[in-house]
XYZ file of C-alpha atoms in Angstrom:
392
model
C 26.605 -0.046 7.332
C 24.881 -1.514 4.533
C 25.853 -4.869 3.695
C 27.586 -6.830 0.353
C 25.240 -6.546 -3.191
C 24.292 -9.974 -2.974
C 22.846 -10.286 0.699
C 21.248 -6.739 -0.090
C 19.591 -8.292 -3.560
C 17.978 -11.623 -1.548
C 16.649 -9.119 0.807
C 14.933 -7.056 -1.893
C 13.501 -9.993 -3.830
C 12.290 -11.667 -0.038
C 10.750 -8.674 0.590
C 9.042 -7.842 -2.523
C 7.699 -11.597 -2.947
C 5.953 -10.983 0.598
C 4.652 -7.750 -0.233
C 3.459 -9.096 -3.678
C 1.362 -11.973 -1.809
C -0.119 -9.665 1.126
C -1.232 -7.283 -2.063
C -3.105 -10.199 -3.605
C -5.629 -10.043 -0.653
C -5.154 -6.153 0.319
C -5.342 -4.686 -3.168
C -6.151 -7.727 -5.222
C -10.335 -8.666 -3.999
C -11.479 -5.595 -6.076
C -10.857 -7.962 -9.177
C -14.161 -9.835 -7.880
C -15.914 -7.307 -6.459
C -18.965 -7.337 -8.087
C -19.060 -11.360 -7.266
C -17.989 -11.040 -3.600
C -21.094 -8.210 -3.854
C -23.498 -10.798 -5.271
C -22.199 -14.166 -3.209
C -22.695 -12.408 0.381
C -25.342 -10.207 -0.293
C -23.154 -6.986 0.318
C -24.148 -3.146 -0.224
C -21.565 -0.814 -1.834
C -20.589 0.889 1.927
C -20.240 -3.318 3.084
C -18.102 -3.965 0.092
C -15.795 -1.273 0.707
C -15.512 -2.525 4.217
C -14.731 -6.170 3.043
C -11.998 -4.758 0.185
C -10.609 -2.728 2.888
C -10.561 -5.452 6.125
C -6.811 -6.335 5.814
C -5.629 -3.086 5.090
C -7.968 -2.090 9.170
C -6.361 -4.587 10.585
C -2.863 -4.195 9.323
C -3.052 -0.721 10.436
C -4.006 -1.373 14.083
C -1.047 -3.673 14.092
C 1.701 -2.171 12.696
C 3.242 0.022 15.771
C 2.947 -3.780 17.273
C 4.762 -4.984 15.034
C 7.882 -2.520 14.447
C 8.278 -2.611 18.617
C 8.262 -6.610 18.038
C 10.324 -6.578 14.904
C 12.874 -4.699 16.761
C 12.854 -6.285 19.997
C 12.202 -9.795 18.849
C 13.639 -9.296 15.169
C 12.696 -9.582 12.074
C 12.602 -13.387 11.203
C 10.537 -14.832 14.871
C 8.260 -11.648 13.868
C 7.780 -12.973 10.220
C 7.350 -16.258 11.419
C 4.672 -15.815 13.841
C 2.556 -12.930 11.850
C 2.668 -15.361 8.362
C 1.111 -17.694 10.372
C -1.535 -16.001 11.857
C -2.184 -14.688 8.038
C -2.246 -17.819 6.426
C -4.676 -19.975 9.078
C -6.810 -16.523 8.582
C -7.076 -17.024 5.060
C -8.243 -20.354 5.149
C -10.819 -19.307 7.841
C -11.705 -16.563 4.345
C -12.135 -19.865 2.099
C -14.425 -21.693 4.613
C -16.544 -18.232 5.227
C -20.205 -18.350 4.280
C -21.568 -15.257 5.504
C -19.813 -11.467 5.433
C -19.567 -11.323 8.989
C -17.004 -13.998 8.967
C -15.516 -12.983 6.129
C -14.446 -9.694 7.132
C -13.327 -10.658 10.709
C -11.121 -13.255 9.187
C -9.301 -11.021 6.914
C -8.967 -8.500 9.176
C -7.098 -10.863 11.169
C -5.182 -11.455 8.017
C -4.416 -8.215 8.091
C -3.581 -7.989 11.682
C -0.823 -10.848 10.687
C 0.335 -9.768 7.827
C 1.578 -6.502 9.207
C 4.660 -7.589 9.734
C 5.939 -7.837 6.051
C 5.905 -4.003 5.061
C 7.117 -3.117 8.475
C 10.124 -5.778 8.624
C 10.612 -5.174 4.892
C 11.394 -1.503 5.260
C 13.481 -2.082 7.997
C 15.321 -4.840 6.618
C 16.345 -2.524 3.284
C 17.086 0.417 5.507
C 19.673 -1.967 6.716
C 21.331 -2.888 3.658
C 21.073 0.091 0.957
C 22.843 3.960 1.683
C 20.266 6.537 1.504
C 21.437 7.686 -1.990
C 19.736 4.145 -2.980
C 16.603 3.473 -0.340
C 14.210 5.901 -2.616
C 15.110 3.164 -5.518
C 15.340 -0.025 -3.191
C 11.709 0.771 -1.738
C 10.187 1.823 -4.826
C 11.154 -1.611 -6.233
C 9.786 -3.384 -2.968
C 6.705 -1.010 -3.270
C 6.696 -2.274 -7.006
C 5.184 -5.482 -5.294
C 1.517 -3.858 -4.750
C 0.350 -3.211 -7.603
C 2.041 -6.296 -9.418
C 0.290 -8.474 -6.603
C -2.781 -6.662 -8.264
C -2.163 -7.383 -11.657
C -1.539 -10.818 -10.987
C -5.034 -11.346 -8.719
C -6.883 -9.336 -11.350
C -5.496 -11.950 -14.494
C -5.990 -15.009 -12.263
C -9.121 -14.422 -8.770
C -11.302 -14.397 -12.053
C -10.621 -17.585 -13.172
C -9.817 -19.010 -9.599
C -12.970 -17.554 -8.762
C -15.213 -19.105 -11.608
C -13.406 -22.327 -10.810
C -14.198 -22.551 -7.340
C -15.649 -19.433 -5.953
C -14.120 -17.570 -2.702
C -12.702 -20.848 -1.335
C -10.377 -21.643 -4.013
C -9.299 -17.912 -4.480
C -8.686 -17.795 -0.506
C -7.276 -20.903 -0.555
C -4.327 -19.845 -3.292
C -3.852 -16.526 -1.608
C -3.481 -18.628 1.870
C -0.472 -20.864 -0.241
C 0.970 -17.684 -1.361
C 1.105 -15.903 1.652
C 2.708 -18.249 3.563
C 5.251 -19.785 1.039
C 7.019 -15.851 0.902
C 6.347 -15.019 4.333
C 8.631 -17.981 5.428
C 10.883 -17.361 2.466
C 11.215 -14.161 3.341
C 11.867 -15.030 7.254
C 15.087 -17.219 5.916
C 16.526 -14.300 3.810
C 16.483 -11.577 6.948
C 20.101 -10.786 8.512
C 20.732 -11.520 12.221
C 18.571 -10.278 15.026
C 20.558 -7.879 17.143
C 18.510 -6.055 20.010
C 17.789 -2.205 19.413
C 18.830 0.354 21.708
C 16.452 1.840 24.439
C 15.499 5.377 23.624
C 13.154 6.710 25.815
C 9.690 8.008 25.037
C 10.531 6.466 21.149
C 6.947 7.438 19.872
C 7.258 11.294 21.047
C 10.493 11.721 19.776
C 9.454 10.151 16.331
C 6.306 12.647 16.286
C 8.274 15.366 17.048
C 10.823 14.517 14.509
C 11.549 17.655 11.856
C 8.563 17.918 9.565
C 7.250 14.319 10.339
C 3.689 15.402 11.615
C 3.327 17.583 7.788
C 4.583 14.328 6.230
C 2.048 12.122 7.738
C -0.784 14.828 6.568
C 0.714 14.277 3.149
C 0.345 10.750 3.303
C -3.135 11.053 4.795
C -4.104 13.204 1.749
C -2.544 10.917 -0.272
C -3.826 7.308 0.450
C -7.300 8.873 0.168
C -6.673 8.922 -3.408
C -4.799 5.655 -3.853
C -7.579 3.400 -2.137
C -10.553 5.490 -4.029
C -8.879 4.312 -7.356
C -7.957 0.742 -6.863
C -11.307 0.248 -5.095
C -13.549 1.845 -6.890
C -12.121 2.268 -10.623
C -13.789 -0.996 -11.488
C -17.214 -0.521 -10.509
C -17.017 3.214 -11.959
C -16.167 2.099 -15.103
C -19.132 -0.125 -14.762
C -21.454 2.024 -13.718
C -20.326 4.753 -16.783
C -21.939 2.043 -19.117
C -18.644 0.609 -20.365
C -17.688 -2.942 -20.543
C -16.598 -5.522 -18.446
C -13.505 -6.206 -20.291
C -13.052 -1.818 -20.156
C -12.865 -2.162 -16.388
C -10.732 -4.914 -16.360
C -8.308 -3.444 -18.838
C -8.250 0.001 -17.124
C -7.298 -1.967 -13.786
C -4.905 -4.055 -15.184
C -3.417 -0.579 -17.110
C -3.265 0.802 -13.515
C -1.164 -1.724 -11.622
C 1.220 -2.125 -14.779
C 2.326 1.607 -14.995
C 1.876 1.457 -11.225
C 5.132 -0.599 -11.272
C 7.437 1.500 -13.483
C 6.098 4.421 -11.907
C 7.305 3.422 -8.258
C 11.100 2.635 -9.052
C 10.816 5.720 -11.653
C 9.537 8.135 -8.268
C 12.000 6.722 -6.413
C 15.187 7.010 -8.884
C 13.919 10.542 -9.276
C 14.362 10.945 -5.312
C 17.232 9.275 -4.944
C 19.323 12.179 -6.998
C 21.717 14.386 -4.883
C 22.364 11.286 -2.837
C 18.226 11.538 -1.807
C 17.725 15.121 -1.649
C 15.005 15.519 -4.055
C 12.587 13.453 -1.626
C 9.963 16.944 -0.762
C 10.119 18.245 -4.667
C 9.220 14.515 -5.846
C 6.182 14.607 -3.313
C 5.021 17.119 -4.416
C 5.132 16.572 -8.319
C 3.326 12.991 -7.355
C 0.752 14.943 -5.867
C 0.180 17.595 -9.180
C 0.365 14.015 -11.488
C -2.443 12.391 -9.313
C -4.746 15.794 -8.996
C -4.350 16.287 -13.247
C -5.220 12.136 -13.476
C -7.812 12.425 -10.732
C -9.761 15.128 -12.916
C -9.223 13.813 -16.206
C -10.650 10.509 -15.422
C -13.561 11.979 -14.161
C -14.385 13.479 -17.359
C -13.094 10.859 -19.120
C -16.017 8.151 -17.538
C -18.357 10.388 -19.528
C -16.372 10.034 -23.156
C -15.222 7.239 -24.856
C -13.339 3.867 -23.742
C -9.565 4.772 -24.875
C -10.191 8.363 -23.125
C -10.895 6.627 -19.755
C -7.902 4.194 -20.165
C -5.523 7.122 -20.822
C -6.667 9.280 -17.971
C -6.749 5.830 -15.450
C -3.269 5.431 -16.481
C -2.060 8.853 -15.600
C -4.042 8.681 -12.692
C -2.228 5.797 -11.812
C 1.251 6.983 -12.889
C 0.386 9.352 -9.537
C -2.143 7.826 -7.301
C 0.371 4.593 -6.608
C 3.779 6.501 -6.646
C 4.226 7.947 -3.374
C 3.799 5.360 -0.631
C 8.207 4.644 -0.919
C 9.203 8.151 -0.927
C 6.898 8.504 2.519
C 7.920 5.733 4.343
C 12.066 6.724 3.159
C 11.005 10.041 4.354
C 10.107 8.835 8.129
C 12.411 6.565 8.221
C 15.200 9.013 7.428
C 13.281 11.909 9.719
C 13.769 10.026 13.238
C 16.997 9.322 14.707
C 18.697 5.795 12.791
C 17.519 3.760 15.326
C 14.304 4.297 15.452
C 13.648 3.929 11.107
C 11.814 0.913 11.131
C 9.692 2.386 14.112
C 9.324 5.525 12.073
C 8.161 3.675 9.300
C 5.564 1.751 11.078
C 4.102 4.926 12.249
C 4.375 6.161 8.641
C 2.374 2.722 7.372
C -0.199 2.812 10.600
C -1.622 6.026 9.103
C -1.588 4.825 5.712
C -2.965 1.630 6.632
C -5.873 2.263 9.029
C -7.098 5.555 6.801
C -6.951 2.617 4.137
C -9.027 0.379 5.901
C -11.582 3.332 7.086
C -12.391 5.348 4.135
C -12.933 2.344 1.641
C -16.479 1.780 2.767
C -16.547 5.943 3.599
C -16.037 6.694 -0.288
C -18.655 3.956 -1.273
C -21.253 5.885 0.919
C -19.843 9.342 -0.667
C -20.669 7.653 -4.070
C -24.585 6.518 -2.613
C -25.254 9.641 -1.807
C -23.682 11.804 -4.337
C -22.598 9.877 -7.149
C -19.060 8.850 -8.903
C -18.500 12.629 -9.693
C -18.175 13.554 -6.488
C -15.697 11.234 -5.486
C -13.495 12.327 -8.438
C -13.684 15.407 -7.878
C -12.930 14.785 -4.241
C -9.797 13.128 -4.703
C -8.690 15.902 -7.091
C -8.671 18.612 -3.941
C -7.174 16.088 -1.704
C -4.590 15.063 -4.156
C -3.898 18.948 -4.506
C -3.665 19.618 -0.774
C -1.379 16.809 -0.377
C 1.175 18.583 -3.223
C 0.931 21.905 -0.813
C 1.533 20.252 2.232
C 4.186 18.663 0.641
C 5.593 21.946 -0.481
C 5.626 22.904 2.876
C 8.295 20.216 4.017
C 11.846 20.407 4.738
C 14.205 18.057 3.760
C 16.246 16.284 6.921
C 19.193 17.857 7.636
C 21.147 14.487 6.438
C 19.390 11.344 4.999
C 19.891 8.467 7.972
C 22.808 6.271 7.012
């Protein structure tokens, strides 16, 4: 049963302030791109690799860490993957070449895997399911406002003291919330033994059509918050264009998470598939707009990036709710984890894939590819049926 307001609140604030610092380094770097390109020498397909590192390496952790979270619990767990993060990150300030540089924040993200995993769980613990869609979307809320904050301040950091200072701050940040986070967690109590828990999770009611979604979906979401900045660039616009248009992005990114996920929550969380799929006709409509946009003026591009936002970054809350709620109640941190593994390592694989897709063919095609994708995530999401009762 969930438990008082107040113990539910410190959970949602721990968790978000985790989530915000991970999302400095995961979603934040593409702020100094174009340095991090110029400082170690790195092509467009090697930069896409770098922005994408800790997003690899949280996603070959995260089944890890929901069987640790839920055998060990939640606060050793935190404890022992914020520390692995943080002495990563200061192995990313003292890196001089790319090789380094990647490994060492793909460790980070092997560490840092913890937080969205332990984070879901936690909240499924605490809110009803007529308030998770909500309660996640504000958590979720965290990305993109861990973007907006690198993107106002790895510039400066950056021109202060290059990748070691920016490392440096994101190593203090990381592991200030991680352990803040670690006291705020309720008691660990050990899960029961269901056999063969991955199978029965995969097998779970329309779980295999809602991973597809999210695979269509995250396709779109790392394309823009990689790439927007050196598309704007390329499109001859101004350096103070593409910052605005990124910043524009991760504001409305915020608002439009808790919006998605009031929007779900109605009918005490029944309007989970029908919110999918409007998230997925949003993104397609912004994907294609700001494609044609890059070739008009500076105000046209904003709008559409904005939109494109508003749909790209709404979903991830309403997928990981959606597993969680799809498996049996004991296994919804487990379900989530497989949720975020797919999310995760497609994050960390197709960065440096779409920077090659733009080599070869150009920022069009990219566009124009995460249009269709966006699109066939909507019908797949169509296709879903709600769980027969939301896990309590």
């Amino acid at each position: 049963m969930p438990q008082a307001s107040r113990s539910a609140g410190a959970v949602l604030v721990g968790a978000s302030a985790a989530q915000a610092s991970v999302a400095f380094v995961n979603f934040g770097l593409p702020a100094i791109g174009p340095e991090l390109q110029d400082e170690f020498g790195l092509s467009l397909f090697e930069l896409g690799a770098v922005l994408g590192a800790g997003l690899l390496g949280s996603g070959l952790a995260l089944l890890v860490a929901g069987v640790a979270v839920e055998r060990l619990g939640a606060r050793r767990t935190l404890v022992a993957g914020t520390a692995l993060g943080t002495v990563a990150l200061v192995v990313a300030a003292l890196s001089t070449t790319k090789g380094p540089l990647f490994g060492s924040l793909l460790v980070f993200g092997l560490g840092s895997a913890v937080v969205p995993v332990a984070g879901a769980g936690e909240l499924f613990r605490v809110y009803p399911a007529g308030r998770r869609g909500w309660a996640l979307g504000v958590r979720q809320t965290a990305v993109p406002l861990g973007g907006t904050i690198a993107a106002l301040t790895f510039p400066g950091l950056y021109a202060l003291g290059g990748t070691r200072l920016t490392m440096l701050t994101t190593a203090v940040a990381v592991g200030a919330t991680g352990a803040a986070f670690a006291l705020v967690v309720g008691p660990s109590t050990p899960a029961a033994r269901i056999p063969s828990p991955f199978r029965s999770i995969w097998r779970a009611p329309g779980m295999q059509r809602l991973l597809a979604v999210a695979a269509c979906y995250i396709v779109v979401l790392q394309a823009l918050l990689a790439y927007v900045v050196p598309a704007v660039r390329e499109a001859g616009f101004s350096e103070l264009v593409a910052a605005s248009a990124y910043f524009a992005i991760n504001i409305v990114a915020m608002g439009a998470r808790i919006a998605w996920g009031q929007i779900a929550d109605r009918g005490g969380g029944s309007r989970r598939v029908r919110t999918l799929v409007e998230i997925g006709v949003v993104s397609a409509v912004g994907s294609l707009l700001f494609a044609v946009a890059l070739h008009g003026s500076a105000l046209l591009v904003l709008a559409a990036a904005v939109l494109f936002g508003i749909g790209a970054l709404g979903w991830n809350a309403l997928v990981y709710v959606s597993a969680g709620e799809r498996a049996a109640p004991e296994l919804a941190a487990r379900s989530v984890a497989v949720a975020a593994t797919v999310v995760f390592l497609l994050s960390g694989v197709v960065t440096p894939v779409l920077g090659a897709v733009v080599d070869v063919a150009g920022w069009d095609a990219l566009w124009l590819s995460t249009t269709a994708l966006a699109a066939a995530g909507a019908l797949l999401a169509a296709g879903l049926r709600r769980p027969l009762e939301p896990a309590l």
